[in-house]
Tab-separated table of C-alpha atoms in Angstrom:
chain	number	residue	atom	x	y	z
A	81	UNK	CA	0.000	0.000	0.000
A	82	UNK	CA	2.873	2.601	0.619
A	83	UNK	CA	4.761	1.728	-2.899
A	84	UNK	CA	1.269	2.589	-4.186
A	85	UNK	CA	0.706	5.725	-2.356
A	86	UNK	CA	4.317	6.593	-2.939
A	87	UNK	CA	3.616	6.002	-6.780
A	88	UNK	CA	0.502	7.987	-7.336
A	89	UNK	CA	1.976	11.111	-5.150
A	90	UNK	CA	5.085	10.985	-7.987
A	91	UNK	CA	2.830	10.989	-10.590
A	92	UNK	CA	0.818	13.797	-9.261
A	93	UNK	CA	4.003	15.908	-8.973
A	94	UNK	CA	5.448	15.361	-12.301
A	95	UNK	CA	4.186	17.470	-14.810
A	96	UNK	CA	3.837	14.613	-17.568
A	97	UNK	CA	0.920	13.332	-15.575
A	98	UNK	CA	-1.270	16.281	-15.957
A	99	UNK	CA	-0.228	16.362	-20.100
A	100	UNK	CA	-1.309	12.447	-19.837
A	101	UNK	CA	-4.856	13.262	-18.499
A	102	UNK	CA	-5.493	16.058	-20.290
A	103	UNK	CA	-4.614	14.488	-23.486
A	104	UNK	CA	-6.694	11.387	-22.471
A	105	UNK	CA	-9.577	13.792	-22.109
A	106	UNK	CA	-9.151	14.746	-25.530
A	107	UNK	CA	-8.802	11.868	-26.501
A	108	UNK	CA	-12.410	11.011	-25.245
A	109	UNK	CA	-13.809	13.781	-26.271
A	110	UNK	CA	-12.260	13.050	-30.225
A	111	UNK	CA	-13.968	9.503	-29.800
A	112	UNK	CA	-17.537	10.859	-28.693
A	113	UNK	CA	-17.072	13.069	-31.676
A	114	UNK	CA	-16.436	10.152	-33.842
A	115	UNK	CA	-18.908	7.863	-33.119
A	116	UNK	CA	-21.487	10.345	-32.612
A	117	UNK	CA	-20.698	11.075	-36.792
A	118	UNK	CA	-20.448	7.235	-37.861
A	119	UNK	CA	-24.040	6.954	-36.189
A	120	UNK	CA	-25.456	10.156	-38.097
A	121	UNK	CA	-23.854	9.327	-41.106
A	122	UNK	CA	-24.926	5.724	-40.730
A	123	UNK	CA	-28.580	6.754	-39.847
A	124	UNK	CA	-28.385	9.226	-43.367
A	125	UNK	CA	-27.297	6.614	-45.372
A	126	UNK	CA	-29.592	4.111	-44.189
A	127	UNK	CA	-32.240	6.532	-45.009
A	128	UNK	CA	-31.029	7.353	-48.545
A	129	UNK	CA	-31.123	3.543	-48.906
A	130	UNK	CA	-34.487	3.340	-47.945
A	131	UNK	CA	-35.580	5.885	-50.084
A	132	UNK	CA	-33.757	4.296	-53.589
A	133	UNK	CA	-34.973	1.254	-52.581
A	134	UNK	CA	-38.868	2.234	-52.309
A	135	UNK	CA	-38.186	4.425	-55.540
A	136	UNK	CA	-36.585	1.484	-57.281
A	137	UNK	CA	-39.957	-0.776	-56.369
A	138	UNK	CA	-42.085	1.780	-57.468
A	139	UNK	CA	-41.034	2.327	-60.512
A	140	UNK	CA	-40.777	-1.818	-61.416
């Protein structure tokens, strides 16, 4: 339990483990970001499917 304690005081002192979390919170946010797009570009697509596909029955 001390080595532990000992460990997470030197990574709260060193200056590389603020840059780490802050670029791991980017890093979440750029993921969000990304999936959030592949789901509304997914759900457009889908639709556009839909749509050539009722347009292509139609018209047969």
């Amino acid at each position: 339990m001390r080595k532990f304690m000992t460990m997470t005081r030197q990574f709260r002192d060193d200056e590389n483990g603020a840059a780490m979390v802050e670029y791991t919170v980017l890093l979440g946010i750029i993921t969000v970001a990304v999936i959030a797009t592949v789901v509304l570009v997914g759900t457009w697509v889908s639709g556009q499917w839909g749509t050539l596909n009722t347009t292509l029955a139609a018209a047969s």
